mmCIF file of C-alpha atoms in Angstrom:
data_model
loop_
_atom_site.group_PDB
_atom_site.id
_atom_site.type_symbol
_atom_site.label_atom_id
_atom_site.label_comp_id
_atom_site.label_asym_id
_atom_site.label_seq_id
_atom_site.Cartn_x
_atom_site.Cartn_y
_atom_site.Cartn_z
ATOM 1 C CA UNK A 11 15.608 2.354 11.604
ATOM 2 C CA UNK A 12 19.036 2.953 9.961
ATOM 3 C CA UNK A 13 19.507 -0.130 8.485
ATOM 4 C CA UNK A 14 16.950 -2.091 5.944
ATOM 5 C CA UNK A 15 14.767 -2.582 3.168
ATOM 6 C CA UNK A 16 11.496 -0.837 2.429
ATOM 7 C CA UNK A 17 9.370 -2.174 -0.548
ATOM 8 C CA UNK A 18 6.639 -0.242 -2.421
ATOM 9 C CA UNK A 19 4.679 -2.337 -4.714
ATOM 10 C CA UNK A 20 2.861 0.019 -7.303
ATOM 11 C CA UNK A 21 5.393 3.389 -6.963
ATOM 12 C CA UNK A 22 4.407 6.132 -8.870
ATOM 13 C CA UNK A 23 3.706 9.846 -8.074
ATOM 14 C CA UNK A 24 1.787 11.303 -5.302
ATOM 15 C CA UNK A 25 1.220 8.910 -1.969
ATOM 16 C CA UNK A 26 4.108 6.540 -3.730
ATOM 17 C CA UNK A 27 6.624 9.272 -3.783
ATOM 18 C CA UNK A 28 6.249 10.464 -0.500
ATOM 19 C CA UNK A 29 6.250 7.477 1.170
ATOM 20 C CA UNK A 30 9.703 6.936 -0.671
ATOM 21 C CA UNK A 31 11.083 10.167 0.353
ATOM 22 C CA UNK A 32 10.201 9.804 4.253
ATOM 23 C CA UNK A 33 11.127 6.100 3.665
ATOM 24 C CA UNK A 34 14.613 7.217 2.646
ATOM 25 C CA UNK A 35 14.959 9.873 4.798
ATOM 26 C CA UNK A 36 15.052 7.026 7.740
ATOM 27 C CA UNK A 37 18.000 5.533 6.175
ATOM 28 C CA UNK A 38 16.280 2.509 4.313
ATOM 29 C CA UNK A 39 17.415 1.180 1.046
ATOM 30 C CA UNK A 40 14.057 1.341 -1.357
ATOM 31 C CA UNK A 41 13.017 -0.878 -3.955
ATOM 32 C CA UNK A 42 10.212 0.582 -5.857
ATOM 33 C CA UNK A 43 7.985 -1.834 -8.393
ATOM 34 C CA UNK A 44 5.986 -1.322 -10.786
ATOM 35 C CA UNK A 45 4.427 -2.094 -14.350
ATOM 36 C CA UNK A 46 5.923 0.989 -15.948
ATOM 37 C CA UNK A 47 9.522 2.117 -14.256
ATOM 38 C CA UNK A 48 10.511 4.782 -16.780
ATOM 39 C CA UNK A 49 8.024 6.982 -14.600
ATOM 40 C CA UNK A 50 10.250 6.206 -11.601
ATOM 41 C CA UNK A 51 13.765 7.201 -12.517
ATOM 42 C CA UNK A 52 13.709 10.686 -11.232
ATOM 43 C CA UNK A 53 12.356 9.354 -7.961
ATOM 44 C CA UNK A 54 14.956 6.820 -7.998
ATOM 45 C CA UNK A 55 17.500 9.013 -8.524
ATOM 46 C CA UNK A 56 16.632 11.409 -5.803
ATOM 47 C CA UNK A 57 16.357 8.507 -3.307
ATOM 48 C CA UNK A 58 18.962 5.983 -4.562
ATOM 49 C CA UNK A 59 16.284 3.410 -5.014
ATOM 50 C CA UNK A 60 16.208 0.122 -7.431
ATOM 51 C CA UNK A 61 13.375 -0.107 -9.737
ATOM 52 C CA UNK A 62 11.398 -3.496 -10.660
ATOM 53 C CA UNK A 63 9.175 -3.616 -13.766
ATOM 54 C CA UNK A 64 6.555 -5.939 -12.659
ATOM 55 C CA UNK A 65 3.076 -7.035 -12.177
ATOM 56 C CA UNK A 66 1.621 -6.975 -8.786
ATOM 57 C CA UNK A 67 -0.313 -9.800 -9.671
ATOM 58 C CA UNK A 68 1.968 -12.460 -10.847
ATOM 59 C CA UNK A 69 2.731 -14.407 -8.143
ATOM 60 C CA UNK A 70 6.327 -15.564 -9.924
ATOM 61 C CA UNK A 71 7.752 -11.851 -10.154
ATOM 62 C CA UNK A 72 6.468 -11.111 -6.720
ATOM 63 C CA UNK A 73 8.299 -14.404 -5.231
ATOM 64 C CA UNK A 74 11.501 -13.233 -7.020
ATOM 65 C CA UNK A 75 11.030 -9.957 -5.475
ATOM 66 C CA UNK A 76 11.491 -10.120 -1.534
ATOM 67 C CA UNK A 77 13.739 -13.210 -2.042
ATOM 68 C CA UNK A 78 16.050 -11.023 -3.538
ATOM 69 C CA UNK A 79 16.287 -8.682 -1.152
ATOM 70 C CA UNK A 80 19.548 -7.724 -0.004
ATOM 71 C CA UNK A 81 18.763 -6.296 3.098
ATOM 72 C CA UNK A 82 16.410 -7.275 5.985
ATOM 73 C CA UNK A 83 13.072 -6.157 5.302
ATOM 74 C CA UNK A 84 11.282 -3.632 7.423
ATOM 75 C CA UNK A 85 8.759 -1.937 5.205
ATOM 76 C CA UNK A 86 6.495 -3.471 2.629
ATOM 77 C CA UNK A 87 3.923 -1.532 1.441
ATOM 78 C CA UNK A 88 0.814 -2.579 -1.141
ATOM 79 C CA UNK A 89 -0.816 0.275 -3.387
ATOM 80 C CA UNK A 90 -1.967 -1.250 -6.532
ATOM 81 C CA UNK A 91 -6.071 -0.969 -7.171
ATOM 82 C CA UNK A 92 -8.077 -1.200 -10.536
ATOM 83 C CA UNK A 93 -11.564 -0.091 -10.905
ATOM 84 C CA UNK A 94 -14.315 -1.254 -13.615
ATOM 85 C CA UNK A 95 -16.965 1.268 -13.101
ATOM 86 C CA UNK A 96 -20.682 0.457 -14.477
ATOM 87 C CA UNK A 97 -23.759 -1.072 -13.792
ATOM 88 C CA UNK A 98 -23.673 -4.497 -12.760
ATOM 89 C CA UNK A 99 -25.791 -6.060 -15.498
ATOM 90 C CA UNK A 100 -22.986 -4.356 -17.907
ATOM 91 C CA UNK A 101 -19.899 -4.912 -16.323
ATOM 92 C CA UNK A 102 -17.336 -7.110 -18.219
ATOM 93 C CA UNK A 103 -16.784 -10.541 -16.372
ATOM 94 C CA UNK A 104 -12.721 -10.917 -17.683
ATOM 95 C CA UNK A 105 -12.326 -6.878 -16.595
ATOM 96 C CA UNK A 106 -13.887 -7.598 -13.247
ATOM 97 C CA UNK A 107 -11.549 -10.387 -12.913
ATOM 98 C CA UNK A 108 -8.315 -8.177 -13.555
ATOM 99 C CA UNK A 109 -9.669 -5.419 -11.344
ATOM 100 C CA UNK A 110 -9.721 -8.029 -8.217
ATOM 101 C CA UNK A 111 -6.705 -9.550 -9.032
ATOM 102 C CA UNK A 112 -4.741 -6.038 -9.194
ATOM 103 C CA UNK A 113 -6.152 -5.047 -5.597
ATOM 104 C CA UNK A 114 -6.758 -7.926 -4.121
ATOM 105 C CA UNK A 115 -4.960 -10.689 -4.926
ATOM 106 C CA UNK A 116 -1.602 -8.901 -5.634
ATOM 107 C CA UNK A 117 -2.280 -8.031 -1.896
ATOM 108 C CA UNK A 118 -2.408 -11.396 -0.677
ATOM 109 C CA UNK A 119 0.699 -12.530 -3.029
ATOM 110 C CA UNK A 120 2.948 -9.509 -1.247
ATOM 111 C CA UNK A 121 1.388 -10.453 1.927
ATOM 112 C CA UNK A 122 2.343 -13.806 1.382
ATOM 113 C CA UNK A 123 6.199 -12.658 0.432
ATOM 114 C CA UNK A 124 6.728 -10.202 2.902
ATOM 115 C CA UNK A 125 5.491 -12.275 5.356
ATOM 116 C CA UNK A 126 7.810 -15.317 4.199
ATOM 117 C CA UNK A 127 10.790 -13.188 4.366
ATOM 118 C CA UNK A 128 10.449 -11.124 7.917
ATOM 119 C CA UNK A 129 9.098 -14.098 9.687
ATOM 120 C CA UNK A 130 12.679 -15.170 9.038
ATOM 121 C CA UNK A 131 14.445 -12.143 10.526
ATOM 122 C CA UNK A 132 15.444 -10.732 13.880
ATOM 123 C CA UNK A 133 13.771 -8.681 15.501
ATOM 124 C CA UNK A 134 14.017 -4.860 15.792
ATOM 125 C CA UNK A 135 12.779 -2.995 19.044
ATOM 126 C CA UNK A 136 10.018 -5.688 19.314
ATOM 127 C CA UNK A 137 9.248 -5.842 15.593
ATOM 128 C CA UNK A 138 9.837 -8.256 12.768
ATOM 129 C CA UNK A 139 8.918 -5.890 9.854
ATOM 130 C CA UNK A 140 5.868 -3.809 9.245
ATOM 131 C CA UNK A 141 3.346 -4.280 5.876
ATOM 132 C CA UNK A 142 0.948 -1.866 5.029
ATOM 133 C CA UNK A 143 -2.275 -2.068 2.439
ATOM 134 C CA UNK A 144 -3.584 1.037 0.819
ATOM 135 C CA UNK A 145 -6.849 0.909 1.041
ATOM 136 C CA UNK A 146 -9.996 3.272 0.678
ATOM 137 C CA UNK A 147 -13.373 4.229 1.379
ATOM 138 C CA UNK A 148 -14.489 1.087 -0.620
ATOM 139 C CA UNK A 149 -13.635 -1.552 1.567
ATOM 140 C CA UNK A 150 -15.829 0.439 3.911
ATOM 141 C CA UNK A 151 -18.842 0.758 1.801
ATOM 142 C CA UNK A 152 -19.487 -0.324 -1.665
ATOM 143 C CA UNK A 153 -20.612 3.099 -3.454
ATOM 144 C CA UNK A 154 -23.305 2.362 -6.959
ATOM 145 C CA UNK A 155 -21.160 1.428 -10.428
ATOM 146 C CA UNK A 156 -18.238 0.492 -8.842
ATOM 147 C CA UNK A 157 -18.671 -3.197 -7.504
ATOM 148 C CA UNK A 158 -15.615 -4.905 -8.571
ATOM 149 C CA UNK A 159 -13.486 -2.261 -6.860
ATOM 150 C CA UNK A 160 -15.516 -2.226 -3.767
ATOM 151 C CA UNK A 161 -15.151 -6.390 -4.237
ATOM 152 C CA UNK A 162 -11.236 -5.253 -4.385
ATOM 153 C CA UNK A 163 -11.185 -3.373 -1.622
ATOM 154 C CA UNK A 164 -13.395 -5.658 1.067
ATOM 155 C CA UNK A 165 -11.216 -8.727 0.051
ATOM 156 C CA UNK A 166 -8.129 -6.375 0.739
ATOM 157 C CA UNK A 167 -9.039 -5.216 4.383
ATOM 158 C CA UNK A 168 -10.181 -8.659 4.907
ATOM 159 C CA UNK A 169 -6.646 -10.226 4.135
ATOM 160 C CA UNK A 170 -5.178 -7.230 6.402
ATOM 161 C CA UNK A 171 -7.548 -8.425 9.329
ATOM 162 C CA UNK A 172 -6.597 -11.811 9.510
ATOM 163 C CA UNK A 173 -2.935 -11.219 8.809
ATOM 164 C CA UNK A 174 -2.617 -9.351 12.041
ATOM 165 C CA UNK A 175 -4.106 -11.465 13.738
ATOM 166 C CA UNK A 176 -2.023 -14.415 12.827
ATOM 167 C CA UNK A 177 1.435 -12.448 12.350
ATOM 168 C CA UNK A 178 0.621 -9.550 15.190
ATOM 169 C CA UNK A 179 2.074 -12.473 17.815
ATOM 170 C CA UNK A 180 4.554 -13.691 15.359
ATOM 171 C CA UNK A 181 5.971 -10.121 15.542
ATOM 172 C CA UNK A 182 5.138 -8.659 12.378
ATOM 173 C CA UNK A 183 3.036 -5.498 12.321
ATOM 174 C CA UNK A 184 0.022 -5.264 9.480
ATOM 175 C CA UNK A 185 -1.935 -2.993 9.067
ATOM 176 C CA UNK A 186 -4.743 -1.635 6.580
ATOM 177 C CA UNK A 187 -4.959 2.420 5.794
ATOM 178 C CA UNK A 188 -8.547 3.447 4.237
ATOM 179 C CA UNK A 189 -7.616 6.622 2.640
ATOM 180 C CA UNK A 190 -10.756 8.367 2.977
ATOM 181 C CA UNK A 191 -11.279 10.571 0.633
ATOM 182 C CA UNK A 192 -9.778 12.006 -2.953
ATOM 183 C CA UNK A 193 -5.746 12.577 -2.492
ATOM 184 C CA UNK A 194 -3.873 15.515 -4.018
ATOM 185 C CA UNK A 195 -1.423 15.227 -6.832
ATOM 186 C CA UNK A 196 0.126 18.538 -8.375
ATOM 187 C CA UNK A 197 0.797 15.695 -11.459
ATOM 188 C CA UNK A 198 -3.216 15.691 -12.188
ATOM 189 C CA UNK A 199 -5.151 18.942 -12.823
ATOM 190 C CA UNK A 200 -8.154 17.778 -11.269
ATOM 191 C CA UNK A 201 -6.510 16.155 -8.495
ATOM 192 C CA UNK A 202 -4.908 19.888 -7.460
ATOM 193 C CA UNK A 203 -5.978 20.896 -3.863
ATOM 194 C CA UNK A 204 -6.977 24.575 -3.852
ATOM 195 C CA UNK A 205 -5.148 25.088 -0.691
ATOM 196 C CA UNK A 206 -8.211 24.767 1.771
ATOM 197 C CA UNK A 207 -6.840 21.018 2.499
ATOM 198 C CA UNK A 208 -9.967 19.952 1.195
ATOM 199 C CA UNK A 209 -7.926 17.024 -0.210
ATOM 200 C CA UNK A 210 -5.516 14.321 1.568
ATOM 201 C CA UNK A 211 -2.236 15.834 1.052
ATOM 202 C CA UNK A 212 0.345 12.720 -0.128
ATOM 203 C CA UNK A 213 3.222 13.984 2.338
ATOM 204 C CA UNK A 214 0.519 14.591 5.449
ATOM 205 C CA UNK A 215 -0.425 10.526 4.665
ATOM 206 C CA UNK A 216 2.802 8.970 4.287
ATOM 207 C CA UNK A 217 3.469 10.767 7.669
ATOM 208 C CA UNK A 218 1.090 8.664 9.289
ATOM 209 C CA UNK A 219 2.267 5.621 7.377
ATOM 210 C CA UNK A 220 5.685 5.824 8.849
ATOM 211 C CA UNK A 221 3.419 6.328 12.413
ATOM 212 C CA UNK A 222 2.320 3.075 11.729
ATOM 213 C CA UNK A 223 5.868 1.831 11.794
ATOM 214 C CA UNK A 224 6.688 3.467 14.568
ATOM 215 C CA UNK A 225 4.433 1.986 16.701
ATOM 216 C CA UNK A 226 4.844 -0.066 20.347
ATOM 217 C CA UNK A 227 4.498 -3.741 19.921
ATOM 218 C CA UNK A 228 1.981 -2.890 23.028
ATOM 219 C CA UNK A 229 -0.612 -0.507 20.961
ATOM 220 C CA UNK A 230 -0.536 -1.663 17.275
ATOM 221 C CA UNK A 231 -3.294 -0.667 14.878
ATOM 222 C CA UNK A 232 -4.507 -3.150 12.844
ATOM 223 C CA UNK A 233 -6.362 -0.701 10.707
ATOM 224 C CA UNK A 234 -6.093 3.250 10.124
ATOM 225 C CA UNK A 235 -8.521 5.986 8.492
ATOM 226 C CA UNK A 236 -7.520 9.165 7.111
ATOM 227 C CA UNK A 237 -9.821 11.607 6.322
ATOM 228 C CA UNK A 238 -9.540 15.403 4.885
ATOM 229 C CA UNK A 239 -10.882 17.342 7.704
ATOM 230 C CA UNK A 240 -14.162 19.176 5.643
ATOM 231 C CA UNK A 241 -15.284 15.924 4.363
ATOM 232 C CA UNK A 242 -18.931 15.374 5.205
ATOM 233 C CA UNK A 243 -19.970 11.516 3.390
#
């Protein structure tokens, strides 16, 4: 995988940055988007990536995106999510709306793109392109005062399901990653791992990410759950 284009739709630090790194380190030119770029540009510099202020959810920017892509595209991965947390009688209708349309219907609109532009392609080793949804134990099981990202996160693996089943013979590769637990993020004090691995570590997931990409035509996962190993919910 020498040659390329690998998308990340909400880059930032932690599970963003490490996918970029192991991204580049296959030889793929990057293109990292997201709202706010200026915390991007040491990232880009380290990895020789382009940066794209945008919204996830705007379906115009998004469009504009992959069809101006200079290189095939082989990687497209989705990490934007919003959360609204409350009790349901409380909860805000218009923030409940902006919370689904960051997780879920951003999804659907790089689905939608991605798909679009490796449909079009050749080809490589059995494969078309690869796109990945981050996802998380919320799409699994909604957990109390936090319905709208649990409504997120169910429409999200949802969209992932019957995208492979549609693309899988088309030969495009999607798949849906419940991260399964809290990841670790030197950046955020409380999101420090004391070094018992009690955490996901960012590098350790992108890892499995890149797996994902790696995988036979033959045996593709449609969906993929990491988990730190002492977690007991």
């Amino acid at each position: 995988m020498s040659t390329g284009t690998a998308v990340i739709i909400g880059a930032g630090s932690g599970l963003s940055a490490s996918l970029a790194r192991q991204l580049d380190a296959r030889g793929l030119k990057l293109v990292l988007a997201a709202r706010d770029t200026e915390k991007l540009k040491d990232l880009a510099k380290d990895t020789g990536a382009r940066t794209v202020q945008m919204d996830g959810s705007d379906p115009a920017a998004m469009e504009a995106l992959f069809e101006g892509l200079e290189a095939p595209c082989r990687v497209a991965i989705y990490n934007p999510s919003a959360r609204s947390r409350g009790s349901i009688v409380d909860l805000d209708p218009e923030e409940v709306r902006r919370a689904v349309e960051i997780t879920a219907f951003g999804a659907f609109l790089m689905g939608r793109a991605a798909a679009r532009v490796m449909l079009a392609q050749k080809a490589r080793d059995g494969c078309k392109g690869t796109i990945l949804f981050t996802g998380a134990s919320a799409g699994v099981k909604g957990f109390a005062q936090s319905a709208p990202f649990a409504m997120g996160k169910f429409a999200q693996r949802g969209l992932a399901q019957s995208m492979a089943r549609e693309l899988h013979p088309k030969g495009v590769h999607v798949a849906w990653v419940n991260i399964d637990g809290g990841i670790s993020n030197t950046a955020r004090a409380e999101r420090t791992d004391d070094g018992t691995d009690k955490m996901l570590d960012p590098d350790a997931i992108a890892t499995a990410y890149l797996q994902l990409v790696d995988q036979h035509r033959s045996a593709w996962s449609n969906e993929l759950t990491l988990r730190p190993w002492v977690e007991t919910f």
